[in-house]
Amino acid sequence: MKSDEFTPITVDGRDALEFTQTYTTSAGDDYTGKGFAVYLEDLELGLVFSSEGTDPDETERVYQLLQDRLTFFDAQSVKAQD
């Protein structure tokens, strides 16, 4: 697996690190992946979100949807409203 350097980005107002990766499966299929990692200090929780596939353009399209539309919320506050 090959991984590029991490790039600082912001996702839903939170600091994150973006990365890309490529790999070849044992069947010889080439995959491209793009993702980001974010650490939520208040929860002491790290999360990784990624999109990967054999079509780099589709992988990028799905990744952009994920990055642009992801919303973090306080689950305890939502639960308290029920």
PDB file of N, CA and C in Angstrom:
ATOM      1  N   MET A   1       0.843  -1.166   0.000  1.00  0.00           N
ATOM      2  CA  MET A   1       0.000   0.000   0.000  1.00  0.00           C
ATOM      3  C   MET A   1       0.890   1.232   0.000  1.00  0.00           C
ATOM      4  N   LYS A   2       0.486   2.235  -0.757  1.00  0.00           N
ATOM      5  CA  LYS A   2       1.213   3.502  -0.823  1.00  0.00           C
ATOM      6  C   LYS A   2       0.341   4.578  -0.201  1.00  0.00           C
ATOM      7  N   SER A   3       0.913   5.416   0.606  1.00  0.00           N
ATOM      8  CA  SER A   3       0.172   6.502   1.224  1.00  0.00           C
ATOM      9  C   SER A   3       0.946   7.792   1.057  1.00  0.00           C
ATOM     10  N   ASP A   4       0.238   8.847   0.700  1.00  0.00           N
ATOM     11  CA  ASP A   4       0.855  10.156   0.580  1.00  0.00           C
ATOM     12  C   ASP A   4       0.932  10.797   1.969  1.00  0.00           C
ATOM     13  N   GLU A   5       1.489  11.957   2.015  1.00  0.00           N
ATOM     14  CA  GLU A   5       1.556  12.690   3.272  1.00  0.00           C
ATOM     15  C   GLU A   5       0.158  13.144   3.681  1.00  0.00           C
ATOM     16  N   PHE A   6       0.008  13.440   4.958  1.00  0.00           N
ATOM     17  CA  PHE A   6      -1.253  13.956   5.471  1.00  0.00           C
ATOM     18  C   PHE A   6      -1.337  15.454   5.206  1.00  0.00           C
ATOM     19  N   THR A   7      -2.541  15.920   4.875  1.00  0.00           N
ATOM     20  CA  THR A   7      -2.790  17.330   4.622  1.00  0.00           C
ATOM     21  C   THR A   7      -3.835  17.820   5.611  1.00  0.00           C
ATOM     22  N   PRO A   8      -3.538  18.883   6.372  1.00  0.00           N
ATOM     23  CA  PRO A   8      -4.534  19.417   7.294  1.00  0.00           C
ATOM     24  C   PRO A   8      -5.728  20.005   6.531  1.00  0.00           C
ATOM     25  N   ILE A   9      -6.935  19.648   6.957  1.00  0.00           N
ATOM     26  CA  ILE A   9      -8.174  20.181   6.386  1.00  0.00           C
ATOM     27  C   ILE A   9      -9.137  20.431   7.535  1.00  0.00           C
ATOM     28  N   THR A  10     -10.284  21.034   7.226  1.00  0.00           N
ATOM     29  CA  THR A  10     -11.360  21.228   8.188  1.00  0.00           C
ATOM     30  C   THR A  10     -12.607  20.533   7.664  1.00  0.00           C
ATOM     31  N   VAL A  11     -13.255  19.752   8.526  1.00  0.00           N
ATOM     32  CA  VAL A  11     -14.494  19.070   8.177  1.00  0.00           C
ATOM     33  C   VAL A  11     -15.516  19.427   9.244  1.00  0.00           C
ATOM     34  N   ASP A  12     -16.607  20.050   8.839  1.00  0.00           N
ATOM     35  CA  ASP A  12     -17.662  20.483   9.758  1.00  0.00           C
ATOM     36  C   ASP A  12     -17.074  21.245  10.952  1.00  0.00           C
ATOM     37  N   GLY A  13     -16.129  22.129  10.673  1.00  0.00           N
ATOM     38  CA  GLY A  13     -15.535  22.966  11.699  1.00  0.00           C
ATOM     39  C   GLY A  13     -14.504  22.284  12.580  1.00  0.00           C
ATOM     40  N   ARG A  14     -14.148  21.045  12.272  1.00  0.00           N
ATOM     41  CA  ARG A  14     -13.169  20.298  13.084  1.00  0.00           C
ATOM     42  C   ARG A  14     -11.896  20.091  12.274  1.00  0.00           C
ATOM     43  N   ASP A  15     -10.754  20.135  12.966  1.00  0.00           N
ATOM     44  CA  ASP A  15      -9.476  19.863  12.318  1.00  0.00           C
ATOM     45  C   ASP A  15      -9.407  18.386  11.958  1.00  0.00           C
ATOM     46  N   ALA A  16      -8.905  18.109  10.769  1.00  0.00           N
ATOM     47  CA  ALA A  16      -8.767  16.734  10.302  1.00  0.00           C
ATOM     48  C   ALA A  16      -7.495  16.628   9.469  1.00  0.00           C
ATOM     49  N   LEU A  17      -7.084  15.399   9.202  1.00  0.00           N
ATOM     50  CA  LEU A  17      -5.933  15.139   8.333  1.00  0.00           C
ATOM     51  C   LEU A  17      -6.408  14.302   7.154  1.00  0.00           C
ATOM     52  N   GLU A  18      -6.163  14.816   5.956  1.00  0.00           N
ATOM     53  CA  GLU A  18      -6.575  14.149   4.724  1.00  0.00           C
ATOM     54  C   GLU A  18      -5.429  13.290   4.197  1.00  0.00           C
ATOM     55  N   PHE A  19      -5.765  12.165   3.577  1.00  0.00           N
ATOM     56  CA  PHE A  19      -4.752  11.279   3.009  1.00  0.00           C
ATOM     57  C   PHE A  19      -5.306  10.596   1.766  1.00  0.00           C
ATOM     58  N   THR A  20      -4.392  10.110   0.933  1.00  0.00           N
ATOM     59  CA  THR A  20      -4.757   9.266  -0.210  1.00  0.00           C
ATOM     60  C   THR A  20      -3.954   7.979  -0.107  1.00  0.00           C
ATOM     61  N   GLN A  21      -4.470   6.950  -0.735  1.00  0.00           N
ATOM     62  CA  GLN A  21      -3.757   5.676  -0.746  1.00  0.00           C
ATOM     63  C   GLN A  21      -4.101   4.920  -2.017  1.00  0.00           C
ATOM     64  N   THR A  22      -3.195   4.076  -2.429  1.00  0.00           N
ATOM     65  CA  THR A  22      -3.448   3.178  -3.552  1.00  0.00           C
ATOM     66  C   THR A  22      -2.944   1.801  -3.162  1.00  0.00           C
ATOM     67  N   TYR A  23      -3.613   0.782  -3.679  1.00  0.00           N
ATOM     68  CA  TYR A  23      -3.149  -0.582  -3.448  1.00  0.00           C
ATOM     69  C   TYR A  23      -3.680  -1.492  -4.529  1.00  0.00           C
ATOM     70  N   THR A  24      -3.038  -2.624  -4.686  1.00  0.00           N
ATOM     71  CA  THR A  24      -3.431  -3.639  -5.650  1.00  0.00           C
ATOM     72  C   THR A  24      -3.819  -4.896  -4.879  1.00  0.00           C
ATOM     73  N   THR A  25      -4.998  -5.421  -5.187  1.00  0.00           N
ATOM     74  CA  THR A  25      -5.466  -6.624  -4.501  1.00  0.00           C
ATOM     75  C   THR A  25      -4.721  -7.844  -5.027  1.00  0.00           C
ATOM     76  N   SER A  26      -4.874  -8.967  -4.341  1.00  0.00           N
ATOM     77  CA  SER A  26      -4.233 -10.204  -4.797  1.00  0.00           C
ATOM     78  C   SER A  26      -4.768 -10.649  -6.149  1.00  0.00           C
ATOM     79  N   ALA A  27      -5.960 -10.151  -6.524  1.00  0.00           N
ATOM     80  CA  ALA A  27      -6.539 -10.470  -7.836  1.00  0.00           C
ATOM     81  C   ALA A  27      -6.020  -9.535  -8.928  1.00  0.00           C
ATOM     82  N   GLY A  28      -5.191  -8.544  -8.533  1.00  0.00           N
ATOM     83  CA  GLY A  28      -4.611  -7.625  -9.502  1.00  0.00           C
ATOM     84  C   GLY A  28      -5.422  -6.370  -9.749  1.00  0.00           C
ATOM     85  N   ASP A  29      -6.464  -6.134  -8.954  1.00  0.00           N
ATOM     86  CA  ASP A  29      -7.280  -4.926  -9.117  1.00  0.00           C
ATOM     87  C   ASP A  29      -6.625  -3.757  -8.395  1.00  0.00           C
ATOM     88  N   ASP A  30      -6.516  -2.619  -9.094  1.00  0.00           N
ATOM     89  CA  ASP A  30      -5.945  -1.409  -8.503  1.00  0.00           C
ATOM     90  C   ASP A  30      -7.054  -0.580  -7.854  1.00  0.00           C
ATOM     91  N   TYR A  31      -6.856  -0.235  -6.601  1.00  0.00           N
ATOM     92  CA  TYR A  31      -7.804   0.583  -5.859  1.00  0.00           C
ATOM     93  C   TYR A  31      -7.164   1.910  -5.494  1.00  0.00           C
ATOM     94  N   THR A  32      -7.982   2.962  -5.522  1.00  0.00           N
ATOM     95  CA  THR A  32      -7.589   4.286  -5.075  1.00  0.00           C
ATOM     96  C   THR A  32      -8.477   4.639  -3.896  1.00  0.00           C
ATOM     97  N   GLY A  33      -7.897   5.209  -2.865  1.00  0.00           N
ATOM     98  CA  GLY A  33      -8.670   5.624  -1.702  1.00  0.00           C
ATOM     99  C   GLY A  33      -8.309   7.033  -1.300  1.00  0.00           C
ATOM    100  N   LYS A  34      -9.290   7.726  -0.760  1.00  0.00           N
ATOM    101  CA  LYS A  34      -9.069   9.067  -0.248  1.00  0.00           C
ATOM    102  C   LYS A  34      -9.894   9.188   1.024  1.00  0.00           C
ATOM    103  N   GLY A  35      -9.300   9.772   2.047  1.00  0.00           N
ATOM    104  CA  GLY A  35     -10.027   9.856   3.300  1.00  0.00           C
ATOM    105  C   GLY A  35      -9.472  10.916   4.220  1.00  0.00           C
ATOM    106  N   PHE A  36     -10.041  10.958   5.415  1.00  0.00           N
ATOM    107  CA  PHE A  36      -9.544  11.868   6.429  1.00  0.00           C
ATOM    108  C   PHE A  36      -9.764  11.252   7.802  1.00  0.00           C
ATOM    109  N   ALA A  37      -8.908  11.676   8.722  1.00  0.00           N
ATOM    110  CA  ALA A  37      -9.003  11.252  10.108  1.00  0.00           C
ATOM    111  C   ALA A  37      -9.268  12.495  10.954  1.00  0.00           C
ATOM    112  N   VAL A  38     -10.132  12.329  11.942  1.00  0.00           N
ATOM    113  CA  VAL A  38     -10.466  13.435  12.832  1.00  0.00           C
ATOM    114  C   VAL A  38     -10.475  12.907  14.264  1.00  0.00           C
ATOM    115  N   TYR A  39      -9.980  13.722  15.183  1.00  0.00           N
ATOM    116  CA  TYR A  39      -9.986  13.345  16.593  1.00  0.00           C
ATOM    117  C   TYR A  39     -10.946  14.267  17.322  1.00  0.00           C
ATOM    118  N   LEU A  40     -11.915  13.679  18.025  1.00  0.00           N
ATOM    119  CA  LEU A  40     -12.898  14.439  18.780  1.00  0.00           C
ATOM    120  C   LEU A  40     -12.455  14.451  20.240  1.00  0.00           C
ATOM    121  N   GLU A  41     -11.815  15.551  20.636  1.00  0.00           N
ATOM    122  CA  GLU A  41     -11.242  15.645  21.983  1.00  0.00           C
ATOM    123  C   GLU A  41     -12.279  15.435  23.069  1.00  0.00           C
ATOM    124  N   ASP A  42     -13.459  16.023  22.892  1.00  0.00           N
ATOM    125  CA  ASP A  42     -14.475  15.936  23.934  1.00  0.00           C
ATOM    126  C   ASP A  42     -14.928  14.496  24.183  1.00  0.00           C
ATOM    127  N   LEU A  43     -14.797  13.645  23.194  1.00  0.00           N
ATOM    128  CA  LEU A  43     -15.170  12.232  23.344  1.00  0.00           C
ATOM    129  C   LEU A  43     -13.957  11.319  23.485  1.00  0.00           C
ATOM    130  N   GLU A  44     -12.764  11.897  23.353  1.00  0.00           N
ATOM    131  CA  GLU A  44     -11.533  11.107  23.331  1.00  0.00           C
ATOM    132  C   GLU A  44     -11.659   9.964  22.320  1.00  0.00           C
ATOM    133  N   LEU A  45     -12.048  10.357  21.094  1.00  0.00           N
ATOM    134  CA  LEU A  45     -12.378   9.386  20.052  1.00  0.00           C
ATOM    135  C   LEU A  45     -11.803   9.830  18.716  1.00  0.00           C
ATOM    136  N   GLY A  46     -11.104   8.939  18.052  1.00  0.00           N
ATOM    137  CA  GLY A  46     -10.603   9.204  16.713  1.00  0.00           C
ATOM    138  C   GLY A  46     -11.437   8.452  15.691  1.00  0.00           C
ATOM    139  N   LEU A  47     -11.734   9.095  14.579  1.00  0.00           N
ATOM    140  CA  LEU A  47     -12.544   8.497  13.513  1.00  0.00           C
ATOM    141  C   LEU A  47     -11.834   8.652  12.176  1.00  0.00           C
ATOM    142  N   VAL A  48     -11.998   7.664  11.308  1.00  0.00           N
ATOM    143  CA  VAL A  48     -11.469   7.724   9.947  1.00  0.00           C
ATOM    144  C   VAL A  48     -12.629   7.515   8.993  1.00  0.00           C
ATOM    145  N   PHE A  49     -12.751   8.400   8.015  1.00  0.00           N
ATOM    146  CA  PHE A  49     -13.771   8.310   6.976  1.00  0.00           C
ATOM    147  C   PHE A  49     -13.046   8.205   5.645  1.00  0.00           C
ATOM    148  N   SER A  50     -13.484   7.286   4.771  1.00  0.00           N
ATOM    149  CA  SER A  50     -12.791   7.151   3.490  1.00  0.00           C
ATOM    150  C   SER A  50     -13.728   6.657   2.401  1.00  0.00           C
ATOM    151  N   SER A  51     -13.283   6.875   1.184  1.00  0.00           N
ATOM    152  CA  SER A  51     -13.939   6.363  -0.012  1.00  0.00           C
ATOM    153  C   SER A  51     -12.852   5.664  -0.814  1.00  0.00           C
ATOM    154  N   GLU A  52     -13.143   4.469  -1.312  1.00  0.00           N
ATOM    155  CA  GLU A  52     -12.157   3.785  -2.141  1.00  0.00           C
ATOM    156  C   GLU A  52     -12.858   2.945  -3.195  1.00  0.00           C
ATOM    157  N   GLY A  53     -12.171   2.751  -4.295  1.00  0.00           N
ATOM    158  CA  GLY A  53     -12.729   1.965  -5.379  1.00  0.00           C
ATOM    159  C   GLY A  53     -11.767   1.879  -6.544  1.00  0.00           C
ATOM    160  N   THR A  54     -12.210   1.218  -7.587  1.00  0.00           N
ATOM    161  CA  THR A  54     -11.369   1.019  -8.764  1.00  0.00           C
ATOM    162  C   THR A  54     -11.451   2.182  -9.750  1.00  0.00           C
ATOM    163  N   ASP A  55     -12.479   3.010  -9.636  1.00  0.00           N
ATOM    164  CA  ASP A  55     -12.635   4.172 -10.512  1.00  0.00           C
ATOM    165  C   ASP A  55     -12.240   5.425  -9.732  1.00  0.00           C
ATOM    166  N   PRO A  56     -11.062   5.994 -10.011  1.00  0.00           N
ATOM    167  CA  PRO A  56     -10.599   7.156  -9.242  1.00  0.00           C
ATOM    168  C   PRO A  56     -11.565   8.343  -9.266  1.00  0.00           C
ATOM    169  N   ASP A  57     -12.241   8.577 -10.389  1.00  0.00           N
ATOM    170  CA  ASP A  57     -13.177   9.701 -10.478  1.00  0.00           C
ATOM    171  C   ASP A  57     -14.379   9.485  -9.562  1.00  0.00           C
ATOM    172  N   GLU A  58     -14.911   8.281  -9.535  1.00  0.00           N
ATOM    173  CA  GLU A  58     -16.053   7.967  -8.670  1.00  0.00           C
ATOM    174  C   GLU A  58     -15.626   8.010  -7.198  1.00  0.00           C
ATOM    175  N   THR A  59     -14.437   7.510  -6.918  1.00  0.00           N
ATOM    176  CA  THR A  59     -13.911   7.568  -5.551  1.00  0.00           C
ATOM    177  C   THR A  59     -13.829   9.017  -5.087  1.00  0.00           C
ATOM    178  N   GLU A  60     -13.333   9.914  -5.921  1.00  0.00           N
ATOM    179  CA  GLU A  60     -13.231  11.332  -5.587  1.00  0.00           C
ATOM    180  C   GLU A  60     -14.613  11.946  -5.398  1.00  0.00           C
ATOM    181  N   ARG A  61     -15.568  11.604  -6.262  1.00  0.00           N
ATOM    182  CA  ARG A  61     -16.934  12.139  -6.160  1.00  0.00           C
ATOM    183  C   ARG A  61     -17.566  11.761  -4.822  1.00  0.00           C
ATOM    184  N   VAL A  62     -17.462  10.486  -4.456  1.00  0.00           N
ATOM    185  CA  VAL A  62     -18.040  10.011  -3.200  1.00  0.00           C
ATOM    186  C   VAL A  62     -17.318  10.644  -2.011  1.00  0.00           C
ATOM    187  N   TYR A  63     -16.003  10.758  -2.114  1.00  0.00           N
ATOM    188  CA  TYR A  63     -15.227  11.390  -1.047  1.00  0.00           C
ATOM    189  C   TYR A  63     -15.676  12.827  -0.819  1.00  0.00           C
ATOM    190  N   GLN A  64     -15.853  13.590  -1.889  1.00  0.00           N
ATOM    191  CA  GLN A  64     -16.267  14.986  -1.757  1.00  0.00           C
ATOM    192  C   GLN A  64     -17.648  15.092  -1.110  1.00  0.00           C
ATOM    193  N   LEU A  65     -18.555  14.189  -1.468  1.00  0.00           N
ATOM    194  CA  LEU A  65     -19.866  14.168  -0.815  1.00  0.00           C
ATOM    195  C   LEU A  65     -19.715  13.934   0.683  1.00  0.00           C
ATOM    196  N   LEU A  66     -18.894  12.969   1.042  1.00  0.00           N
ATOM    197  CA  LEU A  66     -18.652  12.648   2.442  1.00  0.00           C
ATOM    198  C   LEU A  66     -18.061  13.846   3.178  1.00  0.00           C
ATOM    199  N   GLN A  67     -17.024  14.425   2.619  1.00  0.00           N
ATOM    200  CA  GLN A  67     -16.344  15.548   3.269  1.00  0.00           C
ATOM    201  C   GLN A  67     -17.264  16.766   3.386  1.00  0.00           C
ATOM    202  N   ASP A  68     -18.029  17.052   2.355  1.00  0.00           N
ATOM    203  CA  ASP A  68     -18.858  18.258   2.332  1.00  0.00           C
ATOM    204  C   ASP A  68     -20.128  18.141   3.169  1.00  0.00           C
ATOM    205  N   ARG A  69     -20.630  16.927   3.355  1.00  0.00           N
ATOM    206  CA  ARG A  69     -21.938  16.778   4.002  1.00  0.00           C
ATOM    207  C   ARG A  69     -21.914  16.133   5.380  1.00  0.00           C
ATOM    208  N   LEU A  70     -20.753  15.740   5.834  1.00  0.00           N
ATOM    209  CA  LEU A  70     -20.656  15.126   7.153  1.00  0.00           C
ATOM    210  C   LEU A  70     -20.940  16.181   8.223  1.00  0.00           C
ATOM    211  N   THR A  71     -21.787  15.830   9.179  1.00  0.00           N
ATOM    212  CA  THR A  71     -22.122  16.723  10.278  1.00  0.00           C
ATOM    213  C   THR A  71     -21.908  15.991  11.590  1.00  0.00           C
ATOM    214  N   PHE A  72     -21.102  16.565  12.452  1.00  0.00           N
ATOM    215  CA  PHE A  72     -20.903  16.019  13.785  1.00  0.00           C
ATOM    216  C   PHE A  72     -21.968  16.624  14.696  1.00  0.00           C
ATOM    217  N   PHE A  73     -22.513  15.807  15.603  1.00  0.00           N
ATOM    218  CA  PHE A  73     -23.503  16.323  16.536  1.00  0.00           C
ATOM    219  C   PHE A  73     -23.300  15.666  17.893  1.00  0.00           C
ATOM    220  N   ASP A  74     -23.858  16.293  18.905  1.00  0.00           N
ATOM    221  CA  ASP A  74     -23.753  15.805  20.270  1.00  0.00           C
ATOM    222  C   ASP A  74     -24.883  14.803  20.523  1.00  0.00           C
ATOM    223  N   ALA A  75     -24.571  13.515  20.494  1.00  0.00           N
ATOM    224  CA  ALA A  75     -25.579  12.468  20.640  1.00  0.00           C
ATOM    225  C   ALA A  75     -26.235  12.522  22.016  1.00  0.00           C
ATOM    226  N   GLN A  76     -25.495  12.897  23.036  1.00  0.00           N
ATOM    227  CA  GLN A  76     -26.085  12.972  24.378  1.00  0.00           C
ATOM    228  C   GLN A  76     -27.149  14.056  24.452  1.00  0.00           C
ATOM    229  N   SER A  77     -26.927  15.168  23.790  1.00  0.00           N
ATOM    230  CA  SER A  77     -27.936  16.244  23.759  1.00  0.00           C
ATOM    231  C   SER A  77     -29.187  15.788  23.019  1.00  0.00           C
ATOM    232  N   VAL A  78     -29.019  15.068  21.923  1.00  0.00           N
ATOM    233  CA  VAL A  78     -30.161  14.558  21.175  1.00  0.00           C
ATOM    234  C   VAL A  78     -30.939  13.554  22.018  1.00  0.00           C
ATOM    235  N   LYS A  79     -30.232  12.662  22.690  1.00  0.00           N
ATOM    236  CA  LYS A  79     -30.873  11.663  23.541  1.00  0.00           C
ATOM    237  C   LYS A  79     -31.648  12.337  24.674  1.00  0.00           C
ATOM    238  N   ALA A  80     -31.094  13.389  25.238  1.00  0.00           N
ATOM    239  CA  ALA A  80     -31.754  14.103  26.336  1.00  0.00           C
ATOM    240  C   ALA A  80     -33.066  14.734  25.908  1.00  0.00           C
ATOM    241  N   GLN A  81     -33.210  15.024  24.604  1.00  0.00           N
ATOM    242  CA  GLN A  81     -34.444  15.627  24.098  1.00  0.00           C
ATOM    243  C   GLN A  81     -35.556  14.613  23.915  1.00  0.00           C
ATOM    244  N   ASP A  82     -35.226  13.325  23.879  1.00  0.00           N
ATOM    245  CA  ASP A  82     -36.249  12.284  23.691  1.00  0.00           C
ATOM    246  C   ASP A  82     -37.038  12.039  24.949  1.00  0.00           C
TER     247      ASP A  82
END
